[in-house]
Coordinates of C-alpha atoms and ligand atoms in Angstrom, one line a residue:
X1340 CA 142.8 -38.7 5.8
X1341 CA 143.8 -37.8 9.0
X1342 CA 147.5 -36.8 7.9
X1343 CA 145.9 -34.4 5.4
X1344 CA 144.0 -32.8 7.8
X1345 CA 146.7 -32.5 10.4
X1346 CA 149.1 -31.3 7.7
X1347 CA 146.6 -29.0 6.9
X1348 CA 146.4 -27.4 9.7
X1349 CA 150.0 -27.2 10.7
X1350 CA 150.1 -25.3 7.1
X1351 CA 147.4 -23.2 8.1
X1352 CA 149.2 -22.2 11.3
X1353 CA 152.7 -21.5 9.7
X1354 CA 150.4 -19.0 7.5
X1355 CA 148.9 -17.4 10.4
X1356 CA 152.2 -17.3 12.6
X1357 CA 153.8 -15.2 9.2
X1358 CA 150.9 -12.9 9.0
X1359 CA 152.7 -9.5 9.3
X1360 CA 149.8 -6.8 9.0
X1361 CA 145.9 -7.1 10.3
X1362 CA 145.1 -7.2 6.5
X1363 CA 146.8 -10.5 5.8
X1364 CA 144.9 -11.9 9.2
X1365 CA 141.5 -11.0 7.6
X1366 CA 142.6 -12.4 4.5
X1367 CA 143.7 -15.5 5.9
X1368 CA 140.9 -15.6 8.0
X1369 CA 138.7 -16.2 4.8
X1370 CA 141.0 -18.6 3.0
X1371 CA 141.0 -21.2 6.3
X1372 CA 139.0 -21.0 8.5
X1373 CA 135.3 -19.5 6.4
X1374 CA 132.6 -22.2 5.3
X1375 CA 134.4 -22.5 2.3
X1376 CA 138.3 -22.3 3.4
X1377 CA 140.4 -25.1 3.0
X1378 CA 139.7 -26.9 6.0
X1379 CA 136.1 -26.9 5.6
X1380 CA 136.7 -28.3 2.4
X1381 CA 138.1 -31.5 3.8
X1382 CA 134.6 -32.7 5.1
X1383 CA 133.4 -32.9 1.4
X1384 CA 136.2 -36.1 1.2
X1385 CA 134.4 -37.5 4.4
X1386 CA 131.9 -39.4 1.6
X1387 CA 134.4 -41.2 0.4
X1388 CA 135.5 -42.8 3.5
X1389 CA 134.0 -46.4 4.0
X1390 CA 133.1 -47.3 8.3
X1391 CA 131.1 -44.7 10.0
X1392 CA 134.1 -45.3 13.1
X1393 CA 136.3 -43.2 10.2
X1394 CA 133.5 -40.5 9.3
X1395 CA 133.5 -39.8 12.8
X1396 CA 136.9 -39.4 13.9
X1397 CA 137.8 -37.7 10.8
X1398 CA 135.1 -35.1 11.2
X1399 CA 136.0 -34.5 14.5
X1400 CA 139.8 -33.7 13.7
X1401 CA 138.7 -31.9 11.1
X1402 CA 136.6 -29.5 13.6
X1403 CA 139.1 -29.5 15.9
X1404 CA 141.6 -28.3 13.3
X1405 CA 139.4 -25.4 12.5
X1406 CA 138.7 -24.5 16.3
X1407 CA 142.7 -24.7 16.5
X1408 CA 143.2 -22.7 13.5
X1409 CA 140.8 -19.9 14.8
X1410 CA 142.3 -19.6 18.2
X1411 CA 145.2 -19.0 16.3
X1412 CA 143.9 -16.1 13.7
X1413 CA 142.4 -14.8 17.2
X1414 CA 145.8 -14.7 19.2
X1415 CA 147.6 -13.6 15.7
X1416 CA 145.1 -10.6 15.2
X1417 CA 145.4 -9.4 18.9
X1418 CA 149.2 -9.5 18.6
X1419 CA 148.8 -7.3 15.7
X1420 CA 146.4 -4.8 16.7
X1421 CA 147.9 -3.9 20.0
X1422 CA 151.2 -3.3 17.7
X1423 CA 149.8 -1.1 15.7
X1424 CA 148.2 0.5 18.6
X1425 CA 151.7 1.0 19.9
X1426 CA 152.7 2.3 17.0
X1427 CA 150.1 4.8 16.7
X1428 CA 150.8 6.1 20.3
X1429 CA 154.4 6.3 19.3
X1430 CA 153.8 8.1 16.1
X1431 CA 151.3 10.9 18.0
X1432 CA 153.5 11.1 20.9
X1433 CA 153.6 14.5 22.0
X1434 CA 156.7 15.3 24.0
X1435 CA 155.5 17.3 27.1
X1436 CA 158.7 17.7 28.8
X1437 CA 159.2 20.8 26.4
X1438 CA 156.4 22.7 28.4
X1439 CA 158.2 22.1 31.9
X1440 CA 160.5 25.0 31.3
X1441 CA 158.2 28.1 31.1
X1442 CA 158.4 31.4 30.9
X1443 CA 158.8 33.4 34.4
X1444 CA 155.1 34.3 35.8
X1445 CA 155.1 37.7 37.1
X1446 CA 152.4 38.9 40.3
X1447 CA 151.1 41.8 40.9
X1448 CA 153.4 44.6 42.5
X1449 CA 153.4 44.8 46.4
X1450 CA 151.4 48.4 46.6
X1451 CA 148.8 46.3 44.6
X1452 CA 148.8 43.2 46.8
X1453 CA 148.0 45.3 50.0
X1454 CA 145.8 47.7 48.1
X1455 CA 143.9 44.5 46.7
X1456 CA 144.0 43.1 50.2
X1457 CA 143.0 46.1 52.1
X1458 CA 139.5 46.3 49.9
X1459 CA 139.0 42.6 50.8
X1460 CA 139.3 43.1 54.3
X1461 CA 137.1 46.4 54.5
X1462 CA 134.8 44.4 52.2
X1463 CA 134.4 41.9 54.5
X1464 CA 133.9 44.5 57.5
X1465 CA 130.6 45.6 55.4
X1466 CA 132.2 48.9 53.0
X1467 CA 131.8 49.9 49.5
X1468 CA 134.9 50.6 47.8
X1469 CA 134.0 53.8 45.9
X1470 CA 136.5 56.0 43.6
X1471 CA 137.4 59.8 43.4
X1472 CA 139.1 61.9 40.4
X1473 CA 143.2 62.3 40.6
X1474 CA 142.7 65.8 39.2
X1475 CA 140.7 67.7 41.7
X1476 CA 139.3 71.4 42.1
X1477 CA 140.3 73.6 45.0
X1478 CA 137.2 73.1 46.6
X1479 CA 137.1 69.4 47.3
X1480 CA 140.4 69.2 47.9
X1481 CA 140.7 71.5 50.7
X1482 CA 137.7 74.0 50.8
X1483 CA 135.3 71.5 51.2
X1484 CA 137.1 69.8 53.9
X1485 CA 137.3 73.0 56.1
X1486 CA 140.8 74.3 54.5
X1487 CA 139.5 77.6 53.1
X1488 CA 141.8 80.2 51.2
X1489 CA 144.8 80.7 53.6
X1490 CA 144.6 78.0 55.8
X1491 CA 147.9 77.1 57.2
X1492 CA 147.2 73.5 57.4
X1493 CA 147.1 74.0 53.1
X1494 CA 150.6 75.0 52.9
X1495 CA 151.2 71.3 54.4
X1496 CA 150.1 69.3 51.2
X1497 CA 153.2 71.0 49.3
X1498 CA 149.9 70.7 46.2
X1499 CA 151.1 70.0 42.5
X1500 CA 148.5 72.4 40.7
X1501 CA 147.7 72.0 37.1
X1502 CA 146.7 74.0 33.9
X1503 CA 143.8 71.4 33.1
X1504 CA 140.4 73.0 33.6
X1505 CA 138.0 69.6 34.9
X1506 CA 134.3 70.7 34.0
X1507 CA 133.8 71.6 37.4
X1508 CA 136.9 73.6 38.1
X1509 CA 138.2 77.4 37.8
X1510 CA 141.6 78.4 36.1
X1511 CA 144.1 78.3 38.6
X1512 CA 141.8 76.2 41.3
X1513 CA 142.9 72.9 39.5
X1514 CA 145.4 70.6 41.3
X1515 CA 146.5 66.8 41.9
X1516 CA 144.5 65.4 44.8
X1517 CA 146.8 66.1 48.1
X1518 CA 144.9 63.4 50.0
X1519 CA 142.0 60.6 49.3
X1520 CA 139.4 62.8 51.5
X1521 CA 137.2 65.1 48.8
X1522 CA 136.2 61.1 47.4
X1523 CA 134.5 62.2 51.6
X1524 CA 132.8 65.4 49.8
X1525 CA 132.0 63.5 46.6
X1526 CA 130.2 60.3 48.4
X1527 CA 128.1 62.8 50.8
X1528 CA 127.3 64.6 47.6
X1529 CA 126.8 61.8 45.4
X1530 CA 124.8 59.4 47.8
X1531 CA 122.4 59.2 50.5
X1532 CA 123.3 58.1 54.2
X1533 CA 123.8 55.6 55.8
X1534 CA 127.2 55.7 53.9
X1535 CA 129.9 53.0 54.7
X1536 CA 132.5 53.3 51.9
X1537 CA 136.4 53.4 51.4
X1538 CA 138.2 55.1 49.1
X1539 CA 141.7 54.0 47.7
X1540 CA 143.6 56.1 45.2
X1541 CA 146.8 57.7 44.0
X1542 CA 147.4 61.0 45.9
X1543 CA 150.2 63.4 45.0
X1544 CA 152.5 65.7 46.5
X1545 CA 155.4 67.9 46.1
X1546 CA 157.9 66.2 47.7
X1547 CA 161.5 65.2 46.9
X1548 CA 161.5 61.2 46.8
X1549 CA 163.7 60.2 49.4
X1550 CA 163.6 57.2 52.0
X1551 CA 160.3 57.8 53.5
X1552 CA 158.7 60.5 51.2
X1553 CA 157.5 60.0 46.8
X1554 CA 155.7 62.4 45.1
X1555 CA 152.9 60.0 44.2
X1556 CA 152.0 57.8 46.7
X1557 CA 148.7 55.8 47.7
X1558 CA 146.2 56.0 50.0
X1559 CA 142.9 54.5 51.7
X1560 CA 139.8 57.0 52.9
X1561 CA 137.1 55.5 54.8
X1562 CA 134.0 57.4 55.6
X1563 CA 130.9 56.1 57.8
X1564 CA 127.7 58.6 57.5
X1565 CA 125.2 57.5 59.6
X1566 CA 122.8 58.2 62.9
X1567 CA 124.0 58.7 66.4
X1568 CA 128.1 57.5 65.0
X1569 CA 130.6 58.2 68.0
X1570 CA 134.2 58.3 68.6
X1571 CA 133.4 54.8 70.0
X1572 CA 132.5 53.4 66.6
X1573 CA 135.6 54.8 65.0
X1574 CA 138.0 53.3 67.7
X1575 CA 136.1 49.8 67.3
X1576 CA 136.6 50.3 63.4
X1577 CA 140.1 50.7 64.0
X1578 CA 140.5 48.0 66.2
X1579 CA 138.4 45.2 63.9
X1580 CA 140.5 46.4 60.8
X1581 CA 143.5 46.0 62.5
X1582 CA 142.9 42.9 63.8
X1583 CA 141.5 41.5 60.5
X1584 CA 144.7 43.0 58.0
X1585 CA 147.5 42.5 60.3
X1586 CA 146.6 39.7 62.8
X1587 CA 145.2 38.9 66.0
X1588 CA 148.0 39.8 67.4
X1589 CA 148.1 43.5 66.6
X1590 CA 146.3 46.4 69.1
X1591 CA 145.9 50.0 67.8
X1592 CA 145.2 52.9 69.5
X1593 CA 143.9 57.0 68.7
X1594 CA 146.5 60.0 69.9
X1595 CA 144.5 63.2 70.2
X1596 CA 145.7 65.4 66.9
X1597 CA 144.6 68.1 64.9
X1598 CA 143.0 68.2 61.2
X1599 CA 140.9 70.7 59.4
X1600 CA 138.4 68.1 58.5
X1601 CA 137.7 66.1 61.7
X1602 CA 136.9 67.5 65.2
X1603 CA 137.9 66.0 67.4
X1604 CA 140.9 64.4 65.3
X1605 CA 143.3 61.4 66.4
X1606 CA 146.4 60.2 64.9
X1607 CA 145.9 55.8 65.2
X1608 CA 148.7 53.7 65.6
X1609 CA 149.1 49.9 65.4
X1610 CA 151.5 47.8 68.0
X1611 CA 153.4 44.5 66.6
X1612 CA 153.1 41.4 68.5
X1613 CA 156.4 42.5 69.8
X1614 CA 155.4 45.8 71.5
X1615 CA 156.4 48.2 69.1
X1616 CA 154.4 51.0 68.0
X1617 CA 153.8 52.1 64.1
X1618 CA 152.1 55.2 62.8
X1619 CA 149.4 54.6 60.4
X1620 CA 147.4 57.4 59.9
X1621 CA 144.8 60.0 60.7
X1622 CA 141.3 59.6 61.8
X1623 CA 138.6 61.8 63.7
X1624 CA 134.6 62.7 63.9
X1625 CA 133.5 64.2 60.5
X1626 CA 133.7 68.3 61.2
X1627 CA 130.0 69.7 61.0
X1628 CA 131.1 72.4 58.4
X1629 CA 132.5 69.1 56.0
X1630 CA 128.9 67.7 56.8
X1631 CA 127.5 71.2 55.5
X1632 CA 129.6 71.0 52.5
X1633 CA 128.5 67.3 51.6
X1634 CA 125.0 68.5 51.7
X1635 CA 123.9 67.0 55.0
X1636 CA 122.7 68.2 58.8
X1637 CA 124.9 67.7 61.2
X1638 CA 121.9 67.9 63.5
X1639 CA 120.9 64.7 61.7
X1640 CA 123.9 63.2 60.9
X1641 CA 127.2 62.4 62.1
X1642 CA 130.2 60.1 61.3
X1643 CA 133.7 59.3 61.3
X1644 CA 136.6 59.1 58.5
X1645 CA 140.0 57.7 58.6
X1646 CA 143.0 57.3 55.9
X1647 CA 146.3 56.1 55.7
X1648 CA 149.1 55.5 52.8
X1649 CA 149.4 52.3 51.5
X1650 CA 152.8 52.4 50.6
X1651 CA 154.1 53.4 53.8
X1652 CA 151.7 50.4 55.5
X1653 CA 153.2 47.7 52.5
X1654 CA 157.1 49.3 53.7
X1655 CA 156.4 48.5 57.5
X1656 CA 154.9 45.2 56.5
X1657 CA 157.3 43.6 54.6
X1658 CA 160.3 45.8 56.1
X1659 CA 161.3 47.9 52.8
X1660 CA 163.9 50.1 54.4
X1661 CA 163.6 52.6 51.6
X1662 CA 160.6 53.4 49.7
X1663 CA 162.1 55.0 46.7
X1664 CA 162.7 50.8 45.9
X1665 CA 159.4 50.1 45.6
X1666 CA 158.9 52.2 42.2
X1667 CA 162.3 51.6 40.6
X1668 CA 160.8 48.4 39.4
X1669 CA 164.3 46.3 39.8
X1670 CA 163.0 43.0 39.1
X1671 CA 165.1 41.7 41.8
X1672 CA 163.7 43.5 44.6
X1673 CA 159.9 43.0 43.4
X1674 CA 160.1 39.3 42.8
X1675 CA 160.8 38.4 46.6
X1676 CA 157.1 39.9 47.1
Ligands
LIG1362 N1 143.7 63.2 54.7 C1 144.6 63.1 55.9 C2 146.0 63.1 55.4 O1 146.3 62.9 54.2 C3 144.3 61.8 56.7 C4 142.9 61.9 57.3 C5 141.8 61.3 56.7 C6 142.8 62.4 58.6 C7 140.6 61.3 57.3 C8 141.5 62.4 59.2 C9 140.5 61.9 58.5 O2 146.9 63.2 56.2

């Protein structure tokens, strides 16, 4: 008896050890090892068996060969199901080293960066970024800003004029904005003060495109509109922009000028950490007759305004020795930006 049960089992395990597939397992799992697999049907020979000593010891190896047996379907299906796991991986394998090579990212152009980065920082200073028309009327552009008809400081825009009539404008009296100050005349106009706003925009001139000098260039107005403003306030604005776009490092300071629009007026300049002195643009007390024009008392109300071109700021910034390079779009020279 206990040879058959032994070579029973032995059998059993050669079956299980051949098993190829999870199906065969669960078949074979059936066949030996359930209540009615081949093993279990030893015990109905136990009857026949004659000393109790025998029953016992036969029954017992007759258990352990099922415990044995299951370990083994156990192990056998375990084997096989981390196979076939493998397998799947393998099969749905998706080879990501094919994405590592991807197509060149491009970034915004270097008049964008400092345009973007000059509304952040005047943001942060407490402005609203507001937005004027690139086709302008006479009037904004220069009337309205204390230029009127024959004003010698008009002959200095070199204007571009245009046929298109805007709504607002008179054959003849329509051109492409010289300068960022009517969006000045269009706040006052448009809005109520206190006004704290900046202005940046594509401006337009004239010119023959050389080293320092495009036709269409950028620039950045900022306007303050508000009670009991000072020259103080505008040489503290100055200062804190400075400070916040180019560094702690930087200093700027006003040189008395002239402009239509501003009285007094002051050119502002910006010194490197290294001593040197840059131009940046022009600045000065709102005029009282540009107050008029925007609607408001200059009894009541007073203010400063300042602008300066982007492009000519990005140039000194990242040392573009010509500016013409800028807008040739030469992949090589705008990728190092
Ligand atoms: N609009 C002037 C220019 O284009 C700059 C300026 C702006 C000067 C505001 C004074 C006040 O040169």
């Amino acid at each position: 008896m206990l040879t058959d049960i032994t070579a029973a089992r032995d059998a059993a395990l050669t079956q299980i050890a051949a098993a190829a597939t999870l199906d065969e397992v669960a078949l074979l799992t059936t066949r030996l090892a359930g209540k009615k697999g081949e093993l279990a049907q030893l015990k109905t020979k136990l009857g026949a068996l004659e000393t109790v000593e025998e029953k016992k010891a036969a029954g017992q190896a007759i258990n352990e060969a099922i415990s044995t047996v299951g370990d083994s379907l156990d192990t056998q299906r375990e084997v096989l199901s981390s196979a076939a796991l493998a397998e799947q991986v393998e099969s749905e394998r998706i080879d990501l080293t094919e994405f590592t090579k991807r197509p060149a990212r491009g970034h915004a152009h270097l008049v964008t960066q400092a345009w973007e980065r000059l509304e952040d920082v005047f943001i942060g200073l407490g402005f609203q970024v507001v937005e004027g028309p690139e086709v302008e009327t006479d009037w904004h552009n220069f009337e309205a800003l204390n230029m009127g008809d024959g004003h010698p400081a008009r002959g200095e825009f070199d204007t571009l004029f245009v046929d298109h009539i805007p709504p607002e404008g008179n054959a003849g009296e329509t051109l492409l904005r010289t300068h960022t100050s009517p969006v000045q005349i269009r706040t006052m106009l448009e809005s109520e003060p206190p006004i704290y706003i900046v202005a940046p925009g594509r401006v337009f001139r004239r010119d023959t495109p050389d080293a320092t000098h495009m036709p269409v260039f950028h620039q950045i107005e900022c306007l303050v509109i508000d009670r009991g403003i000072t020259m103080a306030d505008l040489a503290g604005t100055i200062e804190a922009f400075t400070k916040a776009f180019f560094g702690a490092g930087f200093n700027s300071r006003l040189r008395p000028s002239y402009f239509p629009f501003t009285e007094p007026s002051a050119e502002f300049d910006i010194q490197r950490p290294n001593g040197e002195w840059i131009e940046l643009g022009g600045s000065g007390m709102v005029h009282p007759n540009v107050l008029r024009a925007g609607g408001l008392d200059p009894e009541e109300w007073s203010g400063f305004a300042f602008g300066f071109g982007i492009d000519r700021m990005a140039k000194e910034r990242h040392g573009v020795e010509d500016i013409r390079e800028m807008y040739t779009n030469d992949i090589r020279f705008i990728e190092q930006f």
